[in-house]
Rosetta silent file (secondary structure, phi, psi, omega in degrees, C-alpha in Angstrom):
SEQUENCE: MGFFKGLKNFTKSAMGDSSAMMEQGMWMLENNQIDAAMNNFSAACLKGEPEACKMWGIMLIDHGTGPIDTLGGLLKLKKAIALGSKQANIKYTEYLNHPSVIHLFSGKQIDTYRLAVMSNPYQSLDPLEQGLLDNLVTEIKEKNTLDE
SCORE:     score description
SCORE:     0.000 S_00000001
   1 L     0.000  119.678  179.067    0.000    0.000    0.000 S_00000001
   2 L   -66.423  165.311 -176.449    1.603    3.237   -1.084 S_00000001
   3 H   -57.674  -48.088 -176.049    1.911    6.144    1.293 S_00000001
   4 H   -70.518  -39.489  176.292   -0.942    8.168   -0.214 S_00000001
   5 H   -63.818  -41.540  178.504   -3.264    5.199   -0.592 S_00000001
   6 H   -62.110  -42.119  179.375   -2.422    4.237    2.984 S_00000001
   7 H   -65.311  -42.202  178.514   -3.114    7.765    4.189 S_00000001
   8 H   -62.776  -45.314  179.379   -6.422    7.884    2.301 S_00000001
   9 H   -64.083  -41.207  179.314   -7.430    4.500    3.744 S_00000001
  10 H   -59.917  -43.542  179.744   -6.344    5.556    7.221 S_00000001
  11 H   -63.274  -45.141  178.736   -8.504    8.675    6.950 S_00000001
  12 H   -63.255  -41.242  178.844  -11.508    6.670    5.742 S_00000001
  13 H   -61.784  -44.586 -179.527  -10.977    4.114    8.525 S_00000001
  14 H   -62.954  -27.957  179.357  -10.781    6.856   11.129 S_00000001
  15 L   -85.535   -0.731  174.961  -14.072    8.227    9.801 S_00000001
  16 L    96.338   14.626  178.605  -15.720    4.820   10.318 S_00000001
  17 L   -75.827  108.585 -174.353  -15.716    3.377    6.774 S_00000001
  18 H   -66.954  -32.185  178.143  -15.916   -0.379    7.430 S_00000001
  19 H   -69.685  -34.637  175.165  -14.726   -1.378    3.941 S_00000001
  20 H   -67.508  -37.923  176.586  -11.623    0.810    4.408 S_00000001
  21 H   -61.829  -41.524  178.155  -11.081   -0.835    7.798 S_00000001
  22 H   -62.122  -48.425 -178.694  -11.269   -4.242    6.095 S_00000001
  23 H   -61.464  -43.705  179.683   -8.818   -3.216    3.375 S_00000001
  24 H   -65.736  -40.715  177.718   -6.428   -1.730    5.905 S_00000001
  25 H   -61.463  -41.440  178.829   -6.733   -4.837    8.105 S_00000001
  26 H   -64.520  -41.287  178.391   -5.903   -7.110    5.157 S_00000001
  27 H   -62.747  -44.505 -179.946   -2.851   -4.989    4.319 S_00000001
  28 H   -63.909  -39.137  177.939   -1.681   -5.114    7.934 S_00000001
  29 H   -63.267  -44.036  177.862   -2.209   -8.871    8.042 S_00000001
  30 H   -61.786  -28.188 -179.243   -0.153   -9.301    4.849 S_00000001
  31 L  -101.196   21.590  173.077    2.597   -7.238    6.493 S_00000001
  32 L    59.882   31.584  175.058    2.528   -9.310    9.700 S_00000001
  33 L  -101.049   71.514 -169.319    1.002   -6.564   11.841 S_00000001
  34 H   -58.289  -52.367 -176.778   -1.282   -9.036   13.613 S_00000001
  35 H   -62.653  -42.302  179.637   -2.556   -6.883   16.493 S_00000001
  36 H   -65.507  -40.430  177.868   -3.249   -3.880   14.260 S_00000001
  37 H   -62.318  -44.744 -179.742   -5.056   -6.084   11.727 S_00000001
  38 H   -60.922  -38.719  177.988   -7.175   -7.623   14.481 S_00000001
  39 H   -62.628  -41.605  178.614   -8.118   -4.133   15.702 S_00000001
  40 H   -65.199  -44.271 -179.778   -9.269   -3.146   12.208 S_00000001
  41 H   -64.739  -40.159 -179.406  -11.303   -6.332   11.771 S_00000001
  42 H   -65.274  -41.161  179.640  -12.918   -5.971   15.195 S_00000001
  43 H   -63.900  -43.022  179.509  -13.913   -2.354   14.494 S_00000001
  44 H   -68.665  -35.276  177.697  -15.416   -3.268   11.116 S_00000001
  45 H   -64.712  -41.232  178.790  -17.202   -6.274   12.650 S_00000001
  46 H   -61.948  -22.628  176.875  -18.758   -4.052   15.297 S_00000001
  47 L   -88.296    0.099  175.880  -20.190   -2.035   12.390 S_00000001
  48 L    93.689   16.153  179.699  -21.790   -5.240   11.008 S_00000001
  49 L   -79.382  110.659 -174.958  -19.312   -6.103    8.227 S_00000001
  50 H   -59.004  -42.469 -178.757  -19.675   -9.922    7.751 S_00000001
  51 H   -67.133  -31.471  176.735  -16.214  -10.488    6.255 S_00000001
  52 H   -68.359  -39.253  176.364  -14.637   -8.534    9.101 S_00000001
  53 H   -61.194  -42.061  178.574  -16.448  -10.763   11.612 S_00000001
  54 H   -60.775  -49.644 -177.799  -15.071  -13.777    9.754 S_00000001
  55 H   -65.178  -38.637  178.214  -11.509  -12.428    9.786 S_00000001
  56 H   -63.906  -43.356  177.732  -11.757  -11.408   13.447 S_00000001
  57 H   -60.750  -45.580  179.132  -12.997  -14.885   14.337 S_00000001
  58 H   -60.362  -44.353 -177.803  -10.179  -16.555   12.411 S_00000001
  59 H   -68.670  -36.330  176.578   -7.588  -14.336   14.065 S_00000001
  60 H   -62.128  -40.436 -179.826   -8.986  -14.946   17.554 S_00000001
  61 H   -71.451  -46.989 -175.563   -8.710  -18.695   16.981 S_00000001
  62 H   -75.435  -33.486 -173.711   -5.297  -18.617   15.266 S_00000001
  63 H  -119.631    4.333 -179.888   -3.629  -15.896   17.353 S_00000001
  64 L   -71.695  176.004 -173.522   -5.655  -15.888   20.569 S_00000001
  65 L  -111.780   12.888  178.064   -4.269  -16.879   23.917 S_00000001
  66 L   163.591 -169.734 -173.442   -6.625  -19.596   25.066 S_00000001
  67 H   -64.320  -27.625  179.214  -10.076  -21.138   25.127 S_00000001
  68 H   -69.006  -43.477  175.639  -11.899  -17.859   25.770 S_00000001
  69 H   -63.606  -39.052 -179.546  -10.429  -16.341   22.591 S_00000001
  70 H   -63.301  -46.449  178.054  -11.198  -19.575   20.747 S_00000001
  71 H   -64.564  -39.840  175.786  -14.850  -19.536   21.816 S_00000001
  72 H   -61.612  -38.659  177.686  -15.012  -15.821   20.974 S_00000001
  73 H   -65.131  -43.917  176.641  -13.552  -16.603   17.547 S_00000001
  74 H   -61.553  -38.838  177.820  -16.133  -19.305   16.892 S_00000001
  75 H   -62.070  -42.871  179.694  -18.827  -16.833   17.948 S_00000001
  76 H   -65.047  -36.765  176.192  -17.533  -14.247   15.453 S_00000001
  77 H   -65.001  -41.731  177.507  -17.585  -16.887   12.695 S_00000001
  78 H   -61.882  -39.643  179.058  -21.183  -17.751   13.630 S_00000001
  79 H   -65.564  -41.830  178.520  -22.068  -14.039   13.506 S_00000001
  80 H   -61.336  -39.132  177.120  -20.450  -13.702   10.079 S_00000001
  81 H   -62.325  -46.312 -179.879  -22.535  -16.674    8.892 S_00000001
  82 H   -62.356  -30.858  179.827  -25.692  -15.038   10.275 S_00000001
  83 L   -85.073   -4.367  173.367  -24.786  -11.793    8.477 S_00000001
  84 L   110.973    9.431  179.890  -24.411  -13.644    5.172 S_00000001
  85 L   -80.613  115.106  178.700  -20.735  -14.582    4.756 S_00000001
  86 H   -71.022  -36.414 -179.955  -20.503  -17.819    2.757 S_00000001
  87 H   -66.208  -31.025  179.946  -16.768  -18.147    3.422 S_00000001
  88 H   -64.522  -36.266  178.047  -17.347  -17.987    7.188 S_00000001
  89 H   -63.384  -41.017  177.853  -19.452  -21.144    7.011 S_00000001
  90 H   -64.096  -46.730  179.992  -16.586  -22.947    5.268 S_00000001
  91 H   -64.012  -39.578  179.735  -14.057  -21.690    7.851 S_00000001
  92 H   -60.435  -45.797  179.059  -16.364  -22.632   10.741 S_00000001
  93 H   -62.044  -40.977  177.888  -16.622  -26.197    9.421 S_00000001
  94 H   -61.846  -41.805 -175.128  -12.818  -26.357    9.014 S_00000001
  95 H   -73.221  -19.299 -178.539  -12.222  -25.144   12.569 S_00000001
  96 L   -57.205  -29.545  178.761  -14.510  -27.713   14.189 S_00000001
  97 L  -109.858   13.169  179.511  -11.657  -30.248   13.955 S_00000001
  98 L   -74.638  140.012 -178.295   -8.796  -27.766   14.374 S_00000001
  99 H   -53.825  -34.725 -178.733   -6.447  -28.540   17.329 S_00000001
 100 H   -73.111  -14.633 -178.239   -7.091  -25.133   18.905 S_00000001
 101 H  -103.163  -29.722 -175.287  -10.838  -25.816   18.933 S_00000001
 102 H   -55.396  -37.038 -179.118  -10.960  -29.501   19.883 S_00000001
 103 H   -60.897  -27.327  176.127  -10.179  -28.727   23.545 S_00000001
 104 H   -65.481  -37.531 -176.838  -13.474  -26.809   23.754 S_00000001
 105 H   -78.350  -17.094  179.860  -15.354  -29.907   22.736 S_00000001
 106 H  -106.415   -6.485 -176.909  -13.570  -32.116   25.259 S_00000001
 107 L   -85.807  157.999  178.297  -13.494  -29.681   28.176 S_00000001
 108 L  -101.186    1.870 -174.433  -15.896  -29.469   31.069 S_00000001
 109 L  -102.566   20.877 -175.009  -15.450  -25.704   31.515 S_00000001
 110 H   -59.059  -34.974  178.968  -17.519  -24.530   28.567 S_00000001
 111 H   -67.244  -35.105  176.475  -19.942  -22.643   30.846 S_00000001
 112 H   -65.960  -44.123  178.174  -17.014  -20.769   32.418 S_00000001
 113 H   -62.621  -39.868  179.575  -15.690  -19.857   28.962 S_00000001
 114 H   -60.574  -45.531  178.841  -19.202  -18.749   27.953 S_00000001
 115 H   -61.991  -38.634  179.262  -19.410  -16.421   30.953 S_00000001
 116 H   -65.182  -41.938  178.074  -15.987  -14.974   30.112 S_00000001
 117 H   -65.179  -39.273  179.987  -17.035  -14.256   26.519 S_00000001
 118 H   -66.641  -30.461 -175.344  -20.277  -12.679   27.780 S_00000001
 119 L   -98.333   25.828  177.944  -18.421  -10.421   30.222 S_00000001
 120 L   -53.881  119.766 -176.770  -15.997   -8.984   27.659 S_00000001
 121 L   -70.882  -15.112 -176.246  -15.074   -5.566   29.099 S_00000001
 122 L   -88.814  -24.553 -176.908  -14.558   -4.041   25.639 S_00000001
 123 L  -161.655  128.663  174.385  -17.967   -4.812   24.165 S_00000001
 124 L   -82.163  152.977 -178.322  -21.184   -6.285   25.454 S_00000001
 125 L   -72.646  138.274  173.687  -22.865   -8.866   23.259 S_00000001
 126 L   -80.340  169.352 -177.424  -25.729   -7.696   21.097 S_00000001
 127 H   -57.541  -36.941  177.480  -28.928   -9.807   21.043 S_00000001
 128 H   -61.274  -49.140 -179.440  -27.807  -11.637   17.872 S_00000001
 129 H   -63.691  -37.463  179.390  -24.474  -12.590   19.444 S_00000001
 130 H   -60.684  -47.725  178.112  -26.162  -13.648   22.693 S_00000001
 131 H   -63.682  -41.335  179.065  -28.435  -16.068   20.840 S_00000001
 132 H   -64.976  -39.474  178.573  -25.566  -17.336   18.705 S_00000001
 133 H   -64.127  -43.596  177.796  -23.400  -17.894   21.791 S_00000001
 134 H   -59.455  -44.755  178.567  -26.186  -19.871   23.481 S_00000001
 135 H   -64.352  -40.081 -179.912  -26.584  -22.029   20.345 S_00000001
 136 H   -63.888  -45.044  179.205  -22.819  -22.505   20.056 S_00000001
 137 H   -63.619  -40.860  176.574  -22.475  -23.648   23.676 S_00000001
 138 H   -61.175  -43.274  178.275  -25.393  -26.056   23.195 S_00000001
 139 H   -60.073  -43.877 -179.890  -23.692  -27.416   20.052 S_00000001
 140 H   -65.150  -43.395  179.529  -20.428  -27.926   21.952 S_00000001
 141 H   -63.788  -40.440  178.408  -22.202  -29.657   24.845 S_00000001
 142 H   -65.341  -39.807  177.559  -24.067  -31.951   22.440 S_00000001
 143 H   -65.259  -39.048  176.144  -20.822  -32.835   20.669 S_00000001
 144 H   -57.474  -44.915 -178.905  -19.278  -33.529   24.094 S_00000001
 145 H   -64.540  -39.927  179.533  -22.111  -35.941   24.888 S_00000001
 146 H   -67.379  -33.896 -176.788  -21.688  -37.754   21.562 S_00000001
 147 H   -79.455  -17.546 -176.144  -17.930  -38.139   22.052 S_00000001
 148 L   -81.605    0.000    0.000  -18.190  -39.618   25.558 S_00000001
């Protein structure tokens, strides 16, 4: 991204343009600026951008620090699916058997993780996310029962 294009995108992002946030996040991701990319995706997701929710979910799972980030990432993928992202559905299916996700399905602390995701100090869950989180936890518990 050239200096002027970057400056233009930065200005648009600062003004709340979610597509500019997505573009800037992708550029940062390509240039290994993981935290900055995640910030751009999260901001665009909060504005309802389905692809940003997908990217934020992927990054939480791939670069997060534990099961709470992983559950939060799965939730963001579910939200992206609900908002119409076809690619998020594919990624969600891929992650169900991913090593970073499998521990959620075998753990007994899913309710604790759910509470942690619900009490995120940076953003409270909207009604869509609350319903999706409840469905996701039920899905994990049902998978747990099948695997035992």
